[in-house]
mmCIF file of C-alpha atoms in Angstrom:
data_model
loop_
_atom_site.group_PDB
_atom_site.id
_atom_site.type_symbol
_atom_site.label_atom_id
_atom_site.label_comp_id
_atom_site.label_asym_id
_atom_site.label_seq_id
_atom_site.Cartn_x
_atom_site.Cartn_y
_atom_site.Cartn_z
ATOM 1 C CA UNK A 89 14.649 6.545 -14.920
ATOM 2 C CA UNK A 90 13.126 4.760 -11.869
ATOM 3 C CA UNK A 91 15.158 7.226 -9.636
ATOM 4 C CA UNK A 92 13.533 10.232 -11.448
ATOM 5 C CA UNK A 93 9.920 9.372 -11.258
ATOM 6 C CA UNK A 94 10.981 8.712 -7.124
ATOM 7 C CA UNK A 95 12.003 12.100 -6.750
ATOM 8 C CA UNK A 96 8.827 13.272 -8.306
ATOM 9 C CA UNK A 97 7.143 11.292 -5.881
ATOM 10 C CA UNK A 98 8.786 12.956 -3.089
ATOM 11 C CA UNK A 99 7.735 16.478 -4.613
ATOM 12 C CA UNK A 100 4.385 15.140 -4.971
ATOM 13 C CA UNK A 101 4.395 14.523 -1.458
ATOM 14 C CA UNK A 102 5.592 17.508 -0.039
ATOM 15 C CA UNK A 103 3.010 19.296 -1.255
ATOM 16 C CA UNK A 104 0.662 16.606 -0.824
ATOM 17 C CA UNK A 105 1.438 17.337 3.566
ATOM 18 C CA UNK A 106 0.954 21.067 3.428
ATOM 19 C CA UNK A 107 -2.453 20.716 1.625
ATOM 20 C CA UNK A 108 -2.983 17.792 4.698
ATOM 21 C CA UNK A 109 -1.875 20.336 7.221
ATOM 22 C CA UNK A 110 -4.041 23.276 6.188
ATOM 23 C CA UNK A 111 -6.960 21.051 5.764
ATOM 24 C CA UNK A 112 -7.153 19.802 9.053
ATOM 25 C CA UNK A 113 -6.750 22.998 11.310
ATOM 26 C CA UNK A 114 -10.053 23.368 13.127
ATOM 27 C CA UNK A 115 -11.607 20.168 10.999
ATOM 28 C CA UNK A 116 -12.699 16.698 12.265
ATOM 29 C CA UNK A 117 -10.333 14.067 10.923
ATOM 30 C CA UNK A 118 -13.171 11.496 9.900
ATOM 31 C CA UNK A 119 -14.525 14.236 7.027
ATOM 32 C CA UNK A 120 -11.173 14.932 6.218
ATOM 33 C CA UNK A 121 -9.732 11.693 5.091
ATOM 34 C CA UNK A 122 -13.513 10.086 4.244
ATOM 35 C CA UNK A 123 -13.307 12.696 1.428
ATOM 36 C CA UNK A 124 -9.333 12.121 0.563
ATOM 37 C CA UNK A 125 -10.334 8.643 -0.354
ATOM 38 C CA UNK A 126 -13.666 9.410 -1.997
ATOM 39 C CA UNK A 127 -11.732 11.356 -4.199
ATOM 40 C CA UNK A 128 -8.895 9.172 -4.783
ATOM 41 C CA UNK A 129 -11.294 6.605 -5.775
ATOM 42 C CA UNK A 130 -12.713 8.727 -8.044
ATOM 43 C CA UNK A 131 -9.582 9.390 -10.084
ATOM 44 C CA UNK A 132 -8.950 6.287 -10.245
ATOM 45 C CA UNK A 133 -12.008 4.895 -11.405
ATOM 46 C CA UNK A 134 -11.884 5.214 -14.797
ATOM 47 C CA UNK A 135 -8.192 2.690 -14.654
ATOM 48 C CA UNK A 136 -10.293 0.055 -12.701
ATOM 49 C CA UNK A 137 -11.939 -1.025 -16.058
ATOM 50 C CA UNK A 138 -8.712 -1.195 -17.674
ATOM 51 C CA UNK A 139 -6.752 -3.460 -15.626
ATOM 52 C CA UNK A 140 -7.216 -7.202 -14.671
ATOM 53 C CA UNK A 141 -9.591 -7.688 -11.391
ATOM 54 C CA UNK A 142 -8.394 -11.153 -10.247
ATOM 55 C CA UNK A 143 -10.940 -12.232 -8.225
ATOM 56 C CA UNK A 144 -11.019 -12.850 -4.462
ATOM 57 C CA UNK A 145 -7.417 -14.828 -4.916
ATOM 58 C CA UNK A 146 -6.143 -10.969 -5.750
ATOM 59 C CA UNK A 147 -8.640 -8.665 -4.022
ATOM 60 C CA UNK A 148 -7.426 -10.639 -0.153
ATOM 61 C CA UNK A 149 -4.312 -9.377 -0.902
ATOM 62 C CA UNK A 150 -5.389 -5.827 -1.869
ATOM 63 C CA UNK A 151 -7.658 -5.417 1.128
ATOM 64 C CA UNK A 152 -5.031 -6.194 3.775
ATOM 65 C CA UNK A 153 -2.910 -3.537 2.058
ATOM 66 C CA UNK A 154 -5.883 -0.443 2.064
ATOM 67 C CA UNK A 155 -6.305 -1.539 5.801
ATOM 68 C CA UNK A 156 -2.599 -1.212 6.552
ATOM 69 C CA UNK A 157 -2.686 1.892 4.720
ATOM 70 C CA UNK A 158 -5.742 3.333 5.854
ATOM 71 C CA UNK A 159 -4.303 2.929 9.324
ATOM 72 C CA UNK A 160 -1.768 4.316 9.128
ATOM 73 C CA UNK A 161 -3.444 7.549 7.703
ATOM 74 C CA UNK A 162 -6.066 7.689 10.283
ATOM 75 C CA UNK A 163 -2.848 7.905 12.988
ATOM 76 C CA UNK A 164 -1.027 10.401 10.491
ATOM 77 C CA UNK A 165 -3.950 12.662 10.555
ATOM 78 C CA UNK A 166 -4.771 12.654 13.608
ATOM 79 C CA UNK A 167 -1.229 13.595 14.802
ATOM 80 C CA UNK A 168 -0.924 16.440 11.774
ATOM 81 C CA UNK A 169 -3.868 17.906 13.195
ATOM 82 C CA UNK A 170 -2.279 18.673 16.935
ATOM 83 C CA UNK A 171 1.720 18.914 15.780
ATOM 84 C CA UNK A 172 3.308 21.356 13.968
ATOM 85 C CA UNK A 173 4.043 20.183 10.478
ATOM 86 C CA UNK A 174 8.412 20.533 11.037
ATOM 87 C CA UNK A 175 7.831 18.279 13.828
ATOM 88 C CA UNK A 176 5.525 15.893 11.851
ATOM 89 C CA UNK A 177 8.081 15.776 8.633
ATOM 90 C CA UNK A 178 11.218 14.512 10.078
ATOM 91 C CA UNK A 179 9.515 11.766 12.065
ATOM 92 C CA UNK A 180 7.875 11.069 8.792
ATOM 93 C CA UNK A 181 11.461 10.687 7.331
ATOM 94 C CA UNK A 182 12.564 8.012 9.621
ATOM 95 C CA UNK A 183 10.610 5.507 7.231
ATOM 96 C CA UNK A 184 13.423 4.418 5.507
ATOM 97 C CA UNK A 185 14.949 2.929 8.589
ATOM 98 C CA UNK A 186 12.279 1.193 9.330
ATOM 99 C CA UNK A 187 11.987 -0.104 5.830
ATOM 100 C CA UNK A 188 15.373 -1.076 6.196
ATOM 101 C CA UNK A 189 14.699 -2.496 9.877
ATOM 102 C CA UNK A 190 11.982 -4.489 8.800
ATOM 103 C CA UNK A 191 13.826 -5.982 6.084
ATOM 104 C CA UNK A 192 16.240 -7.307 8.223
ATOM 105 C CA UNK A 193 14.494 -8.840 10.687
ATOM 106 C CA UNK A 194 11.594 -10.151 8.003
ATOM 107 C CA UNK A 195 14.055 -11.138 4.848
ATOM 108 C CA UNK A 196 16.877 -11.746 7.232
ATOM 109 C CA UNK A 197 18.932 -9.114 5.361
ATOM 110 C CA UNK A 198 22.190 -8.180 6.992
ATOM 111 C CA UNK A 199 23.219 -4.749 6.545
ATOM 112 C CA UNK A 200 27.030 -2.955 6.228
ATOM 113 C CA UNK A 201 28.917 -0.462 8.046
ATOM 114 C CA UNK A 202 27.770 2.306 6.038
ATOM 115 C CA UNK A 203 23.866 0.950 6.607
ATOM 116 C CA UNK A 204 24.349 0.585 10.713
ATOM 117 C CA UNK A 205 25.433 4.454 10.435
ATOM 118 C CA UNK A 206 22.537 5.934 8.490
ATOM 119 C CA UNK A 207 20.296 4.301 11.045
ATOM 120 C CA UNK A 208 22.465 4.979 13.923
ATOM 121 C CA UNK A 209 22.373 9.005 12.303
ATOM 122 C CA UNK A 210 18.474 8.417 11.881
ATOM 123 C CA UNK A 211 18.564 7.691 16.229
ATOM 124 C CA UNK A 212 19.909 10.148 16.462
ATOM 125 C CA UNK A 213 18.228 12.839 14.534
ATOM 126 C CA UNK A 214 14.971 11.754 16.555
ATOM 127 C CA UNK A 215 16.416 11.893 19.571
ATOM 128 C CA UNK A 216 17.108 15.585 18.708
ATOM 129 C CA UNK A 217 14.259 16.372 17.772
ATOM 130 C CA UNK A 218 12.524 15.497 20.572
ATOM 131 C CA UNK A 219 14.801 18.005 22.213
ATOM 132 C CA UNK A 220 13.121 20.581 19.854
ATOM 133 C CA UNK A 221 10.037 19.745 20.552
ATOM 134 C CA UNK A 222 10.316 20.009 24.083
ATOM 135 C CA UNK A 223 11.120 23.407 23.769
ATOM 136 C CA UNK A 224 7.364 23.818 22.367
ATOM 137 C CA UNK A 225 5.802 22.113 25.087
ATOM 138 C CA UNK A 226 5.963 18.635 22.950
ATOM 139 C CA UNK A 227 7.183 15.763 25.264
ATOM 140 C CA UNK A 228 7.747 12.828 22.955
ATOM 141 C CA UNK A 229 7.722 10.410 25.822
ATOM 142 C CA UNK A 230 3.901 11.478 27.210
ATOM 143 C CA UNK A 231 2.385 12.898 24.336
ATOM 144 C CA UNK A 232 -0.073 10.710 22.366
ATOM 145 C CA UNK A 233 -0.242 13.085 19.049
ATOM 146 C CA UNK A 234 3.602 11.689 18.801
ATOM 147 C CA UNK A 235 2.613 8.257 19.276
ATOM 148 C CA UNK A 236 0.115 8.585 16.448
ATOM 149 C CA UNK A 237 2.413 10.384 14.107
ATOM 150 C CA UNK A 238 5.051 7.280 15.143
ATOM 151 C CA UNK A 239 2.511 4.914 14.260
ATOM 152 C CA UNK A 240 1.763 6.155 11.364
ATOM 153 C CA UNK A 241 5.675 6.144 10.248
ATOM 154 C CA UNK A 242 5.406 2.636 11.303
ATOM 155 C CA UNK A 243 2.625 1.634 8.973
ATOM 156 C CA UNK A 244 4.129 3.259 6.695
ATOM 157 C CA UNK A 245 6.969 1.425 6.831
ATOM 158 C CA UNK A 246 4.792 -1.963 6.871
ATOM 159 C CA UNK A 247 3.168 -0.966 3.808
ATOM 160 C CA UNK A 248 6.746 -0.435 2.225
ATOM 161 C CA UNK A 249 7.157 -3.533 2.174
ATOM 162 C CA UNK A 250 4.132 -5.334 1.442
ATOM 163 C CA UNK A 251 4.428 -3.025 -1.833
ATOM 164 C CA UNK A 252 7.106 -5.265 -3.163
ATOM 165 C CA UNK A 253 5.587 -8.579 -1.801
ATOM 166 C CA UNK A 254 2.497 -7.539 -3.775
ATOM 167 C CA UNK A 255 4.089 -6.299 -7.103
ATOM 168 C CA UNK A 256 7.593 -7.792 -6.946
ATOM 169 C CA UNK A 257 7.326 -10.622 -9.880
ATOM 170 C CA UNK A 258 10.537 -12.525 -8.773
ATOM 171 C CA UNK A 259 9.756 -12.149 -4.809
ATOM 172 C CA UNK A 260 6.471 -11.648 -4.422
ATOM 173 C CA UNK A 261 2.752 -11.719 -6.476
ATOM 174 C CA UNK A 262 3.246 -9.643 -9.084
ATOM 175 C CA UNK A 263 0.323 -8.048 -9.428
ATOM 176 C CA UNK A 264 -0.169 -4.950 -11.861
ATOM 177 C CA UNK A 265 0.152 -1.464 -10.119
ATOM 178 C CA UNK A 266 -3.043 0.164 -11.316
ATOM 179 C CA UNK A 267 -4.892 -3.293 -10.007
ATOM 180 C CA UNK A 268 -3.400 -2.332 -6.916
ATOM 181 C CA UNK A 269 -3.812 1.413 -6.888
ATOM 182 C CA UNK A 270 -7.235 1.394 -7.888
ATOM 183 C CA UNK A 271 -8.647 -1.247 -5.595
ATOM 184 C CA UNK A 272 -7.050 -0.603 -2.048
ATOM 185 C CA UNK A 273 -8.192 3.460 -2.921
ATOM 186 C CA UNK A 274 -12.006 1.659 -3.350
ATOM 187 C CA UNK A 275 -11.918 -0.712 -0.574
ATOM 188 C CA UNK A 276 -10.607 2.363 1.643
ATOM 189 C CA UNK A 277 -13.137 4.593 0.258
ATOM 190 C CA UNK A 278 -15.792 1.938 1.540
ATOM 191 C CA UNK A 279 -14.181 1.792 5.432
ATOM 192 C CA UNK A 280 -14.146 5.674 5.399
ATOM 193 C CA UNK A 281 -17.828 6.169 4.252
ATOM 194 C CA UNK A 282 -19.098 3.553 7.001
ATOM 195 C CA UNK A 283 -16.770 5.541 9.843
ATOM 196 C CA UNK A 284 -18.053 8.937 8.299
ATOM 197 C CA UNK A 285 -21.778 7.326 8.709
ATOM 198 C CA UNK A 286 -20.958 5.985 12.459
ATOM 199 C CA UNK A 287 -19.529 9.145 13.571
ATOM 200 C CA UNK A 288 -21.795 11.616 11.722
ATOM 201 C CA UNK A 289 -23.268 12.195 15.823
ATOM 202 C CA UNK A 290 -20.503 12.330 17.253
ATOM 203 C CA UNK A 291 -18.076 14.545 19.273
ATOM 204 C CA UNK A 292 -15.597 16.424 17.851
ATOM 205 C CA UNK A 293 -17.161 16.114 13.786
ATOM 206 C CA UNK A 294 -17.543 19.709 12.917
ATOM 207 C CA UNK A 295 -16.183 20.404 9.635
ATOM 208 C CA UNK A 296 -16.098 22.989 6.418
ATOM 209 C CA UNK A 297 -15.297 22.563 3.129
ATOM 210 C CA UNK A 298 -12.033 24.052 1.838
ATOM 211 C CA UNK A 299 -10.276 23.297 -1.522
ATOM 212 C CA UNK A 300 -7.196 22.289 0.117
ATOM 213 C CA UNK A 301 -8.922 19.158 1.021
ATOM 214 C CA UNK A 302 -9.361 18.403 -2.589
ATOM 215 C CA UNK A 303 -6.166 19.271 -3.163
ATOM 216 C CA UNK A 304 -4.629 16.683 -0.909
ATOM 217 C CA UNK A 305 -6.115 13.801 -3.146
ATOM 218 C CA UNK A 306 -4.946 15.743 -6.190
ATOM 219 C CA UNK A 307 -1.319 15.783 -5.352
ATOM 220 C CA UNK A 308 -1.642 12.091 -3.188
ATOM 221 C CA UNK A 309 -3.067 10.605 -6.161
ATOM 222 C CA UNK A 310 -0.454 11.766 -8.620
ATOM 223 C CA UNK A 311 2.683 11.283 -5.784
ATOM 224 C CA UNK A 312 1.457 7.510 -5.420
ATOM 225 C CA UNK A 313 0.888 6.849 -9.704
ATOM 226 C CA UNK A 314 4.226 7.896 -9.781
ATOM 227 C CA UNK A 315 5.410 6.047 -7.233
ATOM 228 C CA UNK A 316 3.820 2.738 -8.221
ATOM 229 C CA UNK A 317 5.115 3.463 -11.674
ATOM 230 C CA UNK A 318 8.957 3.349 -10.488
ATOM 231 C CA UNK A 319 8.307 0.433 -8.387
ATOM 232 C CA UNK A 320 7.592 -1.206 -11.490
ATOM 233 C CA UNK A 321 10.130 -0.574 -13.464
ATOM 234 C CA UNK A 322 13.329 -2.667 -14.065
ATOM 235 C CA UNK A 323 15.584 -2.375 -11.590
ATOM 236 C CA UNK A 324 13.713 -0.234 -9.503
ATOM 237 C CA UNK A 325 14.896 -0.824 -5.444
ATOM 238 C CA UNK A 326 12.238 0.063 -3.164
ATOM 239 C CA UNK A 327 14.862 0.700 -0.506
ATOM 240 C CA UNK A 328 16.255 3.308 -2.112
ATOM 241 C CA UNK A 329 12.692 4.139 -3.376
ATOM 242 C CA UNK A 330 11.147 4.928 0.188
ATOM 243 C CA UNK A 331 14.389 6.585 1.056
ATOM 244 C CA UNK A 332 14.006 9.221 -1.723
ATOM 245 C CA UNK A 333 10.179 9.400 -0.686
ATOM 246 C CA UNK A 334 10.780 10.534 2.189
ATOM 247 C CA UNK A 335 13.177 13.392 0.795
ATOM 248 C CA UNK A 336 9.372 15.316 0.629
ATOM 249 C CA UNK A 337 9.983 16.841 4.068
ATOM 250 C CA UNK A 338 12.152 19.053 2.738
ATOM 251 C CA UNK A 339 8.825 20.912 0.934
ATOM 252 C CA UNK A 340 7.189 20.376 3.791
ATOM 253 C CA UNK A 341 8.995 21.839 5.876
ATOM 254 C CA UNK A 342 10.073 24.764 4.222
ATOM 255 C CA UNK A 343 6.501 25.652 3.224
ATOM 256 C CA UNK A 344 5.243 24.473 7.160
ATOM 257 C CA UNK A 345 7.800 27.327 8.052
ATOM 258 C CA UNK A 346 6.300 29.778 5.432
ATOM 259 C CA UNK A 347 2.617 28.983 6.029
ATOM 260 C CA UNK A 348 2.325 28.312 8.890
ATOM 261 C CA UNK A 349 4.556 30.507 10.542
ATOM 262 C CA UNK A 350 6.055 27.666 13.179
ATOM 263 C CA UNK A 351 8.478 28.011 15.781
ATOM 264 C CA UNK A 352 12.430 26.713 16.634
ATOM 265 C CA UNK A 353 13.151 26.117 13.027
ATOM 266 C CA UNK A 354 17.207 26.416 13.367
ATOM 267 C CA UNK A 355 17.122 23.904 15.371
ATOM 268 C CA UNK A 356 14.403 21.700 13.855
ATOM 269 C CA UNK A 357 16.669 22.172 10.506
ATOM 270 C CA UNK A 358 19.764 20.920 11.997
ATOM 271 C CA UNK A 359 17.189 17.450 12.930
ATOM 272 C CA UNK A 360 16.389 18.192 9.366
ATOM 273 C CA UNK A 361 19.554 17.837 8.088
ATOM 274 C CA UNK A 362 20.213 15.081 10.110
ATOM 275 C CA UNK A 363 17.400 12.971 8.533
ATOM 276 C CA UNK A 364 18.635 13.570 5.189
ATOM 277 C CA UNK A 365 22.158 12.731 6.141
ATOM 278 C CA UNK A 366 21.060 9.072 7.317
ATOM 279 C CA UNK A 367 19.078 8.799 4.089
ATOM 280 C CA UNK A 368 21.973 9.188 2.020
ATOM 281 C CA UNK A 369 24.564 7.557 4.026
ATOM 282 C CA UNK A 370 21.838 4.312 3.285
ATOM 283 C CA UNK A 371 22.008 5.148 0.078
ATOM 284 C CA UNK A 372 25.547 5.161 -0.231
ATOM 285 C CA UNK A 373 25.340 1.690 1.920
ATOM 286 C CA UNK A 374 23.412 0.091 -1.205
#
C-alpha cells in the first residue's frame, strides 16, 4: 500500500513543477516561494493542534530540516525560473542516486551489481543531457542556473535522508509525520516572510499574482501528506520511496513540452528514458 500512496506522490509532484514553472516566468522568486510556504502553512494549520509539539528537544530537529528544505527550494526556483522545465526534470530525477550515494557513504551501505548500474545509467543519462542542453545554448559546465538546479537535487537528496533519521522509529527519532509536516512548513513560512520583508526594495522583486502560484502549494501540500504518509507505514523503504518520487518528471515533462512549447524533446526523451531506466534497475537492485 506504501508503494501506491508513492506513486501518488510522484503525480502530485508532477503537477506540483508545471504550476512552479508557470508561476515563475517573469516573477521574482522571493514572492513566489514566500507565498508557497505561507500557504502551506496555512493548510496545515489546523493539524498543528492535533499532533504532539515536543518542545525545543523536537522543534531543533524540525528546524534543521525546513532550513535544508527551504534551501534547497530557494536553488530549485531560482534555476526553474531561467531553464526549461525538460531540462530541470531529469536533473531532478537523479535524486535517487544521490539518496542512494549518501547512504553509502553516511550508513556505510554497500551496494550490488545491479545498484552500481542504475547509478552508472543515472551518469550517464546526465552526461547526455548536458549534450541536449548544449544544443540550446545551456553549458552545464559554466552555467550557474544548472548549478542551482544541481543544488537543489542535492538538498534534496540530504533531506531524503534526514526524513528517515527523523521519523524512522527503529533508526532514527521517530517523530509523528504531521509534527513534522506542520512545523518545518511554519518555521519556513517565518524565514520566507523576513527575506520577503528584506528584499521588498530590492532589484529584481517585481511580481503579479496568478492562481498558479496557489496552485503550487495545493498540489505540494497534498504530494508531501502523501508522501509522509507512506514513509510511515510498515515496511515502507524510503529508497525505493524517493526513487518512485522522482518518477514525477514524467508529468512534467510531458506537460513542459505541451505548455510550454520547449525545444529538442527527442532527444531530451531518450535522457528521459534513461533516468527512468536507472531508477528501476535500483529498484530491481533492492
Amino acid at each position: 500500500m506504501w508503494l501506491a500512496f508513492a506513486f501518488l506522490s510522484a503525480f502530485l509532484l508532477g503537477f506540483y513543477d508545471v504550476c512552479k514553472k508557470h508561476s515563475l516566468q517573469g516573477n521574482a522568486v522571493v514572492p513566489v516561494l514566500f507565498l508557497n510556504t505561507l500557504f502551506c502553512s496555512l493548510f496545515f494549520l489546523p493539524m498543528a493542534f492535533t499532533t504532539p509539539f515536543g518542545g525545543w528537544a523536537v522543534q531543533r530537529y524540525i528546524l534543521l530540516k525546513a532550513c535544508i528544505v527551504l534551501s534547497s527550494w530557494l536553488l530549485g526556483y531560482i534555476g526553474m525560473k531561467h531553464l526549461p522545465l525538460t531540462i530541470v526534470g531529469p536533473i531532478n530525477a537523479t535524486r535517487p542516486v544521490m539518496v542512494l550515494l549518501g547512504a553509502l557513504l553516511i550508513f556505510g551501505e554497500r551496494l550490488n551489481l545491479m545498484q552500481w548500474a542504475g547509478v552508472l545509467t543515472a551518469i550517464m543519462s546526465f552526461f547526455l543531457l548536458s549534450r541536449s542542453g548544449r544544443k540550446e545554448g545551456i553549458d552545464f559546465r559554466h552555467n550557474r542556473w544548472i548549478y542551482c538546479v544541481v543544488g537543489a537535487a542535492v538538498l534534496g537528496a540530504v533531506s531524503g535522508l534526514y526524513d528517515k533519521y527523523l521519523m524512522s522509529d527503529t533508526e532514527g527519532l521517530g517523530l509523528p509525520r504531521l509534527t513534522v509536516q506542520c512545523w518545518y512548513n511554519f518555521y519556513q513560512c517565518l524565514m520566507m516572510g523576513v527575506a520577503a520583508v528584506l528584499m521588498k526594495t530590492g532589484r529584481g522583486t517585481s511580481f503579479s499574482w496568478r492562481w498558479s502560484i496557489l496552485l503550487i502549494s495545493v498540489f505540494l501540500s497534498m504530494a508531501d501528506y502523501v508522501y509522509f504518509y507512506s514513509l510511515s507505514m510498515d515496511g515502507a523503504l524510503v529508497s525505493i520511496i524517493s526513487m518512485v518520487r522522482r518518477s514525477s518528471v514524467v508529468v512534467s515533462f510531458t506537460l513542459g513540452a505541451l505548455l510550454f512549447h520547449e525545444k529538442n524533446l527527442r532527444n531530451k526523451a531518450i535522457d528521459l528514458a534513461l533516468v527512468l531506466l536507472s531508477m528501476v534497475l535500483l529498484w530491481l537492485g533492492q
